[in-house]
DNA sequence: AATTGTGTTCGAGT
DNA sequence: CACTCGAACACAAT
């Protein structure tokens, strides 16, 4: 599934391809959790120009000329396709048609990818925002004793990190995923903030390098730790796997604070 | 051809 | 009551 760096790449590419186009029509085919009626979405967005596409947490935001925003959450398997005139992709959720006869379709075989009209502003900072800095995380990590991986995955605390990148980030920071969040020393929290930023930005670079025009799917061959094809970390430690409702990959190089 | 993977919600258990 | 954990969603890729 796409995580933050993938979505970041998608948003750049979609912005390049779609910004400036005007919405002609919208078809809602299977959006169980859309927060407004099909008619309201159509009435609001038809005729508006798409100003910008960008990423917010794990969602893509399409911002229109009158200020309306269409949020797209891809969930586990959502995929985007651009098309001319019509498309033949299976499992469509929603289709946007533009006035030059091109279109954008969101599909999901699980039917759980979710469009949202004018999503509420979230309190939690985006993982790449400067608001998710040392001060914020230090204070926030003190408030809970759950393990640090769970905290990184909690979208109410910091938005955008998923299962795979949580493992990559924690290895990069050399913090065990099972560490109690309130036991991580100050200098390690500093390192964690640096690791969040550098792991996510580096991944985005790798993804764009591998596929400059990517707007869906995922590329993860380059991942160092959360990678079933690898047995050792770049520094030679055996990669361990803990099976849970999601898998956690880690090595003994990561210090456990408890 | 059986296994694996992925975010979020929700209900049950501690 | 607060928290933690697993199941479900339903298929593609291998």
XYZ file of N, CA, C and O in Angstrom, chain A residues 24-208:
740
model
N -15.784 18.952 -14.958
C -17.027 18.935 -15.728
C -18.091 18.156 -14.969
O -19.233 18.582 -14.843
N -17.675 17.014 -14.427
C -18.654 16.114 -13.830
C -17.958 15.164 -12.866
O -16.767 14.886 -13.008
N -18.753 14.669 -11.915
C -18.215 13.705 -10.954
C -19.156 12.522 -10.866
O -20.369 12.705 -10.802
N -18.589 11.311 -10.894
C -19.411 10.123 -10.715
C -18.981 9.416 -9.441
O -17.814 9.077 -9.294
N -19.918 9.218 -8.543
C -19.644 8.477 -7.316
C -20.210 7.087 -7.500
O -21.409 6.920 -7.679
N -19.345 6.087 -7.509
C -19.803 4.735 -7.813
C -19.910 3.877 -6.562
O -20.853 3.124 -6.399
N -18.936 3.999 -5.681
C -18.930 3.114 -4.514
C -18.198 3.768 -3.339
O -17.221 3.238 -2.849
N -18.687 4.910 -2.925
C -18.028 5.592 -1.805
C -18.938 5.521 -0.588
O -19.690 6.436 -0.295
N -18.812 4.403 0.134
C -19.702 4.160 1.273
C -19.579 5.232 2.340
O -20.533 5.537 3.043
N -18.373 5.763 2.471
C -18.149 6.659 3.603
C -18.003 8.122 3.209
O -17.630 8.948 4.034
N -18.315 8.433 1.972
C -18.315 9.838 1.550
C -19.245 10.625 2.472
O -20.360 10.201 2.755
N -18.757 11.779 2.935
C -19.484 12.508 3.984
C -20.614 13.382 3.459
O -21.303 14.030 4.248
N -20.793 13.458 2.144
C -21.905 14.237 1.589
C -22.580 13.398 0.495
O -22.042 12.374 0.082
N -23.748 13.848 0.054
C -24.431 13.113 -1.014
C -23.700 13.329 -2.339
O -22.969 14.303 -2.510
N -23.946 12.398 -3.252
C -23.375 12.512 -4.586
C -23.756 13.854 -5.203
O -22.936 14.546 -5.784
N -25.016 14.221 -5.006
C -25.508 15.468 -5.593
C -24.770 16.687 -5.025
O -24.375 17.583 -5.761
N -24.588 16.678 -3.726
C -23.898 17.825 -3.117
C -22.463 17.931 -3.627
O -21.970 19.026 -3.918
N -21.802 16.785 -3.755
C -20.425 16.795 -4.252
C -20.388 17.348 -5.682
O -19.580 18.221 -6.016
N -21.288 16.839 -6.499
C -21.380 17.277 -7.894
C -21.672 18.781 -7.977
O -20.996 19.530 -8.688
N -22.662 19.227 -7.211
C -23.052 20.640 -7.255
C -21.920 21.552 -6.793
O -21.700 22.622 -7.349
N -21.221 21.117 -5.758
C -20.142 21.934 -5.210
C -18.956 22.043 -6.164
O -18.395 23.116 -6.354
N -18.573 20.930 -6.760
C -17.293 20.913 -7.481
C -17.414 21.159 -8.989
O -16.463 21.651 -9.608
N -18.547 20.843 -9.573
C -18.690 21.038 -11.020
C -18.460 22.504 -11.353
O -19.005 23.399 -10.707
N -17.640 22.750 -12.357
C -17.356 24.118 -12.773
C -16.170 24.746 -12.057
O -15.675 25.790 -12.477
N -15.713 24.120 -10.973
C -14.550 24.685 -10.272
C -13.249 24.224 -10.926
O -13.132 23.101 -11.396
N -12.292 25.126 -10.868
C -10.956 24.814 -11.358
C -10.166 24.120 -10.246
O -10.268 24.497 -9.080
N -9.409 23.110 -10.619
C -8.515 22.451 -9.659
C -7.244 23.283 -9.541
O -6.474 23.393 -10.486
N -7.063 23.880 -8.381
C -5.901 24.750 -8.193
C -4.640 23.974 -7.859
O -3.560 24.294 -8.329
N -4.794 22.970 -7.000
C -3.590 22.339 -6.465
C -3.887 20.956 -5.906
O -4.975 20.717 -5.368
N -2.921 20.054 -6.046
C -2.999 18.741 -5.401
C -1.833 18.645 -4.426
O -0.700 18.917 -4.803
N -2.132 18.280 -3.193
C -1.048 18.104 -2.224
C -1.415 17.017 -1.235
O -2.523 16.469 -1.265
N -0.461 16.683 -0.371
C -0.649 15.600 0.592
C -0.839 16.144 1.996
O -0.197 17.121 2.381
N -1.748 15.535 2.733
C -1.969 15.875 4.145
C -2.067 14.567 4.908
O -3.035 13.835 4.729
N -1.093 14.246 5.746
C -1.124 12.952 6.411
C -1.154 11.847 5.367
O -0.365 11.846 4.434
N -2.097 10.930 5.502
C -2.199 9.846 4.520
C -3.247 10.130 3.452
O -3.670 9.215 2.750
N -3.673 11.374 3.338
C -4.647 11.725 2.309
C -4.036 12.622 1.237
O -3.097 13.367 1.500
N -4.636 12.540 0.046
C -4.342 13.520 -0.996
C -5.447 14.562 -0.955
O -6.622 14.215 -0.823
N -5.063 15.821 -1.043
C -6.049 16.898 -1.062
C -6.076 17.545 -2.437
O -5.033 17.957 -2.955
N -7.278 17.630 -3.009
C -7.481 18.361 -4.252
C -8.161 19.666 -3.892
O -9.303 19.669 -3.427
N -7.450 20.750 -4.107
C -7.989 22.047 -3.694
C -8.545 22.797 -4.906
O -7.858 22.962 -5.916
N -9.784 23.264 -4.786
C -10.470 23.889 -5.919
C -10.567 25.401 -5.743
O -10.356 25.936 -4.649
N -10.950 26.051 -6.864
C -10.827 27.515 -6.944
C -11.713 28.275 -5.958
O -11.376 29.373 -5.543
N -12.857 27.690 -5.562
C -13.699 28.400 -4.589
C -13.340 28.037 -3.155
O -14.051 28.400 -2.218
N -12.253 27.261 -2.998
C -11.800 26.934 -1.651
C -12.208 25.552 -1.178
O -11.759 25.094 -0.129
N -13.078 24.875 -1.938
C -13.458 23.520 -1.539
C -12.288 22.570 -1.726
O -11.468 22.737 -2.627
N -12.249 21.572 -0.847
C -11.188 20.568 -0.914
C -11.813 19.184 -0.979
O -12.736 18.877 -0.220
N -11.317 18.374 -1.913
C -11.706 16.975 -1.944
C -10.534 16.156 -1.424
O -9.464 16.141 -2.027
N -10.730 15.497 -0.285
C -9.697 14.632 0.276
C -9.881 13.218 -0.244
O -11.006 12.743 -0.347
N -8.792 12.554 -0.591
C -8.851 11.152 -1.025
C -7.957 10.316 -0.131
O -6.745 10.538 -0.095
N -8.565 9.399 0.625
C -7.774 8.470 1.434
C -7.740 7.131 0.722
O -8.776 6.522 0.493
N -6.540 6.666 0.379
C -6.399 5.433 -0.393
C -6.527 4.171 0.455
O -6.655 3.072 -0.090
N -6.485 4.346 1.773
C -6.530 3.191 2.673
C -5.503 2.141 2.242
O -4.389 2.485 1.946
N -5.890 0.842 2.249
C -4.891 -0.191 1.981
C -4.558 -0.343 0.500
O -3.419 -0.605 0.141
N -5.545 -0.231 -0.335
C -5.331 -0.629 -1.726
C -5.849 0.364 -2.755
O -5.994 -0.002 -3.921
N -6.182 1.559 -2.367
C -6.697 2.533 -3.328
C -5.674 2.829 -4.409
O -4.470 2.887 -4.148
N -6.144 2.950 -5.638
C -5.256 3.271 -6.764
C -5.862 4.387 -7.582
O -7.085 4.465 -7.735
N -5.009 5.210 -8.150
C -5.452 6.308 -8.997
C -5.027 6.063 -10.429
O -3.927 5.558 -10.685
N -5.901 6.431 -11.355
C -5.565 6.337 -12.780
C -6.048 7.591 -13.486
O -7.148 8.077 -13.213
N -5.215 8.085 -14.384
C -5.630 9.180 -15.261
C -6.105 8.548 -16.559
O -5.587 7.511 -16.975
N -7.088 9.155 -17.185
C -7.576 8.587 -18.443
C -8.068 9.685 -19.375
O -8.252 10.833 -18.969
N -8.253 9.277 -20.634
C -8.788 10.169 -21.653
C -10.125 9.590 -22.088
O -10.200 8.403 -22.398
N -11.171 10.361 -22.058
C -12.539 9.961 -22.446
C -13.166 8.973 -21.469
O -14.167 9.255 -20.844
N -12.598 7.749 -21.371
C -13.163 6.771 -20.443
C -12.065 5.857 -19.913
O -10.970 5.832 -20.449
N -12.402 5.106 -18.865
C -11.431 4.169 -18.307
C -12.088 2.809 -18.152
O -13.307 2.680 -18.151
N -11.248 1.779 -18.007
C -11.800 0.430 -17.839
C -11.240 -0.223 -16.595
O -11.128 -1.435 -16.521
N -10.907 0.587 -15.629
C -10.355 0.019 -14.403
C -11.467 -0.569 -13.551
O -12.560 -0.014 -13.461
N -11.125 -1.690 -12.913
C -12.100 -2.352 -12.048
C -12.204 -1.625 -10.701
O -11.301 -0.922 -10.303
N -13.314 -1.841 -10.023
C -13.559 -1.363 -8.656
C -13.509 0.155 -8.492
O -12.882 0.657 -7.555
N -14.134 0.901 -9.371
C -14.100 2.350 -9.212
C -14.834 2.818 -7.958
O -15.871 2.240 -7.587
N -14.288 3.814 -7.304
C -14.918 4.444 -6.147
C -15.534 5.775 -6.574
O -16.694 6.066 -6.288
N -14.717 6.582 -7.236
C -15.179 7.892 -7.670
C -14.414 8.288 -8.937
O -13.250 7.935 -9.097
N -15.103 8.995 -9.819
C -14.472 9.462 -11.068
C -14.644 10.971 -11.192
O -15.732 11.496 -10.963
N -13.569 11.644 -11.540
C -13.631 13.082 -11.834
C -13.382 13.274 -13.323
O -12.370 12.798 -13.848
N -14.309 13.950 -13.968
C -14.140 14.256 -15.392
C -13.833 15.738 -15.537
O -14.511 16.570 -14.932
N -12.835 16.043 -16.347
C -12.467 17.440 -16.568
C -12.957 17.916 -17.929
O -13.332 17.116 -18.784
N -12.903 19.239 -18.135
C -13.497 19.805 -19.350
C -12.665 19.577 -20.611
O -13.068 19.976 -21.694
N -11.512 18.940 -20.475
C -10.750 18.605 -21.690
C -10.878 17.108 -21.999
O -10.041 16.541 -22.692
N -11.911 16.475 -21.453
C -12.205 15.053 -21.682
C -11.181 14.098 -21.073
O -11.144 12.926 -21.410
N -10.353 14.612 -20.158
C -9.522 13.706 -19.379
C -10.225 13.478 -18.051
O -11.186 14.162 -17.711
N -9.724 12.493 -17.317
C -10.353 12.205 -16.038
C -9.392 11.542 -15.072
O -8.283 11.137 -15.431
N -9.842 11.470 -13.830
C -9.091 10.808 -12.758
C -10.053 9.847 -12.075
O -11.166 10.232 -11.718
N -9.622 8.589 -11.914
C -10.480 7.635 -11.209
C -9.716 7.058 -10.019
O -8.530 6.769 -10.103
N -10.439 6.934 -8.912
C -9.926 6.247 -7.719
C -10.586 4.882 -7.667
O -11.817 4.782 -7.752
N -9.768 3.818 -7.568
C -10.334 2.466 -7.468
C -9.860 1.805 -6.182
O -8.851 2.197 -5.600
N -10.619 0.792 -5.749
C -10.218 0.022 -4.573
C -11.019 -1.279 -4.547
O -12.235 -1.243 -4.412
N -10.330 -2.398 -4.685
C -11.066 -3.673 -4.713
C -11.762 -3.958 -3.383
O -12.728 -4.697 -3.324
N -11.259 -3.356 -2.333
C -11.894 -3.539 -1.030
C -13.045 -2.567 -0.803
O -13.810 -2.728 0.141
N -13.094 -1.568 -1.630
C -14.166 -0.588 -1.497
C -14.079 0.268 -0.255
O -15.088 0.801 0.220
N -12.879 0.411 0.309
C -12.785 1.202 1.539
C -12.004 2.501 1.380
O -11.911 3.282 2.325
N -11.442 2.738 0.199
C -10.818 4.044 -0.040
C -11.913 5.103 0.073
O -13.039 4.878 -0.356
N -11.573 6.242 0.674
C -12.617 7.189 1.069
C -12.372 8.604 0.578
O -11.391 9.232 0.967
N -13.303 9.124 -0.254
C -13.283 10.545 -0.563
C -14.019 11.324 0.525
O -14.967 10.806 1.116
N -13.562 12.537 0.796
C -14.201 13.395 1.806
C -14.245 14.821 1.278
O -13.213 15.361 0.876
N -15.439 15.417 1.284
C -15.524 16.816 0.875
C -15.213 17.704 2.075
O -15.796 17.548 3.142
N -14.307 18.612 1.878
C -13.882 19.547 2.916
C -13.602 18.882 4.263
O -14.296 19.115 5.244
N -12.570 18.024 4.276
C -12.212 17.339 5.526
C -11.874 18.350 6.621
O -11.356 19.434 6.335
N -12.204 17.996 7.846
C -11.901 18.872 8.985
C -10.397 19.025 9.149
O -9.642 18.109 8.865
N -9.989 20.164 9.645
C -8.587 20.342 10.013
C -8.267 19.414 11.168
O -9.053 19.275 12.091
N -7.110 18.778 11.066
C -6.713 17.843 12.119
C -5.793 18.553 13.119
O -5.041 19.448 12.747
N -5.874 18.110 14.373
C -5.003 18.680 15.404
C -3.571 18.175 15.281
O -2.619 18.922 15.466
N -3.442 16.884 14.987
C -2.110 16.293 14.972
C -1.298 16.832 13.790
O -1.810 16.964 12.692
N -0.036 17.143 14.015
C 0.802 17.657 12.940
C 1.188 16.567 11.946
O 1.297 15.392 12.303
N 1.385 16.972 10.713
C 1.903 16.059 9.697
C 3.347 15.675 10.050
O 4.083 16.484 10.619
N 3.723 14.455 9.701
C 5.063 13.969 10.047
C 6.169 14.864 9.492
O 7.239 14.971 10.084
N 5.926 15.509 8.358
C 6.970 16.343 7.763
C 6.824 17.819 8.130
O 7.629 18.648 7.701
N 5.818 18.146 8.919
C 5.629 19.535 9.316
C 6.605 19.917 10.436
O 7.017 19.080 11.228
N 6.953 21.180 10.474
C 7.870 21.607 11.549
C 7.171 21.576 12.907
O 7.825 21.583 13.953
N 5.832 21.485 12.899
C 5.101 21.343 14.165
C 5.304 19.975 14.813
O 5.027 19.799 15.989
N 5.775 19.019 14.022
C 6.081 17.706 14.581
C 7.568 17.657 14.939
O 8.269 16.715 14.611
N 8.028 18.665 15.628
C 9.438 18.785 15.959
C 9.768 18.223 17.330
O 8.953 17.530 17.952
N 10.961 18.538 17.795
C 11.460 17.987 19.054
C 10.570 18.380 20.229
O 10.210 17.545 21.059
N 10.180 19.645 20.297
C 9.366 20.101 21.430
C 8.054 19.328 21.509
O 7.671 18.832 22.563
N 7.398 19.263 20.357
C 6.097 18.588 20.330
C 6.230 17.119 20.697
O 5.520 16.608 21.558
N 7.144 16.398 20.043
C 7.242 14.954 20.286
C 7.728 14.646 21.698
O 7.254 13.715 22.331
N 8.656 15.438 22.188
C 9.123 15.227 23.561
C 7.946 15.294 24.529
O 7.742 14.404 25.360
N 7.149 16.336 24.396
C 5.988 16.503 25.281
C 4.989 15.369 25.077
O 4.468 14.787 26.040
N 4.757 15.018 23.841
C 3.728 14.026 23.520
C 4.137 12.628 23.963
O 3.311 11.851 24.449
N 5.406 12.303 23.819
C 5.874 10.961 24.189
C 5.831 10.755 25.702
O 5.700 9.637 26.181
N 5.941 11.848 26.444
C 5.858 11.747 27.904
C 4.480 11.311 28.364
O 4.318 10.728 29.427
N 3.481 11.614 27.560
C 2.097 11.394 27.976
C 1.623 9.958 27.861
O 0.507 9.647 28.254
N 2.426 9.102 27.277
C 1.968 7.727 27.106
C 3.108 6.753 27.339
O 4.261 7.060 27.063
N 2.759 5.578 27.881
C 3.791 4.580 28.110
C 3.690 3.428 27.107
O 4.362 2.422 27.236
N 2.813 3.573 26.131
C 2.724 2.519 25.109
C 3.988 2.510 24.268
O 4.757 3.469 24.266
N 4.190 1.429 23.554
C 5.444 1.318 22.822
C 5.511 2.341 21.685
O 4.507 2.761 21.134
N 6.729 2.711 21.405
C 6.975 3.854 20.513
C 6.435 3.614 19.108
O 5.961 4.541 18.446
N 6.449 2.384 18.656
C 5.937 2.125 17.312
C 4.442 2.450 17.226
O 3.985 3.087 16.283
N 3.703 2.010 18.237
C 2.270 2.304 18.274
C 2.023 3.813 18.250
O 1.105 4.285 17.590
N 2.853 4.549 18.980
C 2.706 6.003 19.008
C 2.948 6.616 17.627
O 2.193 7.472 17.171
N 4.002 6.131 16.948
C 4.294 6.671 15.612
C 3.174 6.377 14.619
O 2.949 7.129 13.675
N 2.475 5.269 14.859
C 1.397 4.888 13.943
C 0.080 5.582 14.279
O -0.875 5.499 13.511
N 0.025 6.242 15.439
C -1.227 6.866 15.884
C -1.439 8.199 15.172
O -0.744 9.182 15.431
N -2.423 8.212 14.286
C -2.654 9.401 13.450
C -3.175 10.580 14.263
O -3.197 11.703 13.772
N -3.597 10.326 15.495
C -4.047 11.425 16.349
C -2.852 12.115 17.002
O -2.991 13.172 17.613
N -1.681 11.501 16.913
C -0.477 12.091 17.498
C 0.415 12.685 16.411
O 0.866 13.822 16.509
N 0.687 11.894 15.392
C 1.484 12.395 14.267
C 0.940 11.731 13.006
O 0.708 10.525 12.985
N 0.716 12.517 11.957
C 0.008 11.997 10.796
C 0.941 11.640 9.640
O 1.832 12.412 9.307
N 0.712 10.451 9.074
C 1.373 10.093 7.835
C 2.251 8.856 7.884
O 2.620 8.322 6.846
N 2.628 8.401 9.080
C 3.531 7.259 9.172
C 2.725 5.964 9.217
O 1.786 5.848 9.992
N 3.102 5.005 8.377
C 2.451 3.704 8.357
C 3.370 2.609 8.872
O 4.507 2.874 9.279
N 2.883 1.384 8.840
C 3.593 0.258 9.443
C 5.027 0.087 8.929
O 5.950 -0.089 9.723
N 5.187 0.145 7.623
C 6.511 -0.119 7.059
C 7.510 0.989 7.423
O 8.630 0.706 7.862
N 7.116 2.235 7.255
C 8.054 3.326 7.540
C 8.313 3.513 9.028
O 9.385 3.988 9.410
N 7.368 3.114 9.871
C 7.645 3.165 11.312
C 8.863 2.301 11.624
O 9.767 2.718 12.366
N 8.916 1.115 11.023
C 10.067 0.235 11.250
C 11.357 0.851 10.713
O 12.404 0.794 11.371
N 11.294 1.422 9.510
C 12.480 2.034 8.910
C 12.994 3.193 9.762
O 14.198 3.348 9.986
N 12.070 4.006 10.238
C 12.436 5.176 11.035
C 13.072 4.751 12.358
O 14.115 5.287 12.764
N 12.469 3.763 13.011
C 12.988 3.347 14.320
C 14.352 2.675 14.191
O 15.212 2.832 15.066
N 14.561 1.963 13.095
C 15.906 1.410 12.907
C 16.913 2.544 12.674
O 17.996 2.562 13.269
N 16.530 3.486 11.841
C 17.410 4.620 11.537
C 17.800 5.373 12.808
O 18.941 5.812 12.966
N 16.844 5.478 13.733
C 17.109 6.186 14.992
C 17.731 5.259 16.044
O 18.081 5.709 17.140
N 17.831 3.979 15.728
C 18.372 2.952 16.635
C 17.583 2.874 17.941
O 18.132 2.711 19.033
N 16.270 3.009 17.805
C 15.374 2.852 18.958
C 14.547 1.584 18.741
O 13.966 1.392 17.670
N 14.486 0.734 19.739
C 13.658 -0.465 19.628
C 12.183 -0.084 19.527
O 11.711 0.774 20.278
N 11.461 -0.738 18.627
C 10.025 -0.440 18.481
C 9.240 -0.745 19.759
O 8.135 -0.229 19.937
N 9.816 -1.562 20.638
C 9.102 -1.949 21.858
C 9.426 -1.036 23.031
O 8.964 -1.264 24.154
N 10.213 -0.015 22.800
C 10.525 0.939 23.870
C 9.268 1.654 24.341
O 8.401 1.999 23.538
N 9.212 1.898 25.645
C 8.109 2.701 26.187
C 8.333 4.151 25.766
O 9.431 4.685 25.933
N 7.297 4.782 25.232
C 7.497 6.118 24.658
C 8.000 7.112 25.697
O 8.798 7.985 25.391
N 7.567 6.960 26.950
C 7.971 7.928 27.981
C 9.334 7.634 28.596
O 9.785 8.344 29.489
N 10.007 6.591 28.112
C 11.327 6.253 28.647
C 12.447 6.576 27.667
O 13.610 6.306 27.927
N 12.093 7.142 26.545
C 13.114 7.452 25.548
C 13.819 8.749 25.929
O 13.172 9.774 26.118
N 15.158 8.708 26.075
C 15.884 9.901 26.530
C 15.817 11.049 25.519
O 15.602 10.824 24.332
N 16.019 12.248 26.034
C 15.851 13.463 25.233
C 16.662 13.450 23.940
O 16.152 13.805 22.875
N 17.926 13.022 24.025
C 18.741 13.068 22.808
C 18.251 12.070 21.765
O 18.411 12.270 20.567
N 17.639 10.987 22.247
C 17.093 9.996 21.315
C 15.812 10.504 20.652
O 15.524 10.151 19.505
N 15.047 11.298 21.367
C 13.851 11.892 20.752
C 14.294 12.850 19.647
O 13.701 12.892 18.570
N 15.354 13.574 19.919
C 15.923 14.457 18.889
C 16.295 13.671 17.645
O 15.988 14.053 16.515
N 16.986 12.558 17.881
C 17.389 11.693 16.771
C 16.165 11.161 16.028
O 16.155 11.079 14.795
N 15.138 10.822 16.792
C 13.910 10.289 16.193
C 13.298 11.295 15.221
O 12.892 10.938 14.110
N 13.252 12.544 15.637
C 12.695 13.590 14.773
C 13.523 13.709 13.484
O 12.975 13.792 12.386
N 14.839 13.671 13.640
C 15.707 13.713 12.450
C 15.449 12.518 11.551
O 15.407 12.642 10.324
N 15.301 11.343 12.173
C 15.116 10.120 11.394
C 13.790 10.130 10.647
O 13.712 9.676 9.502
N 12.742 10.626 11.309
C 11.432 10.721 10.645
C 11.603 11.501 9.345
O 11.202 11.067 8.269
N 12.251 12.636 9.458
C 12.399 13.505 8.311
C 13.279 12.880 7.228
O 12.903 12.810 6.059
N 14.433 12.388 7.632
C 15.361 11.924 6.598
C 14.901 10.621 5.952
O 15.047 10.448 4.744
N 14.320 9.712 6.737
C 13.844 8.453 6.141
C 12.727 8.725 5.138
O 12.719 8.178 4.028
N 11.798 9.596 5.506
C 10.661 9.861 4.614
C 11.085 10.618 3.355
O 10.624 10.318 2.254
N 11.975 11.582 3.518
C 12.412 12.356 2.356
C 13.275 11.512 1.422
O 13.166 11.595 0.209
N 14.147 10.695 2.001
C 14.998 9.834 1.184
C 14.147 8.816 0.411
O 14.403 8.546 -0.765
N 13.115 8.283 1.079
C 12.238 7.320 0.408
C 11.536 7.973 -0.776
O 11.417 7.371 -1.853
N 11.099 9.198 -0.577
C 10.434 9.908 -1.671
C 11.377 10.038 -2.879
O 10.979 9.809 -4.015
N 12.627 10.364 -2.603
C 13.615 10.468 -3.679
C 13.761 9.146 -4.415
O 13.810 9.103 -5.644
N 13.876 8.058 -3.649
C 14.047 6.730 -4.245
C 12.853 6.367 -5.121
O 13.011 5.772 -6.190
N 11.672 6.700 -4.641
C 10.448 6.358 -5.379
C 10.395 7.125 -6.691
O 10.113 6.562 -7.751
N 10.716 8.419 -6.638
C 10.681 9.232 -7.849
C 11.759 8.782 -8.835
O 11.548 8.763 -10.038
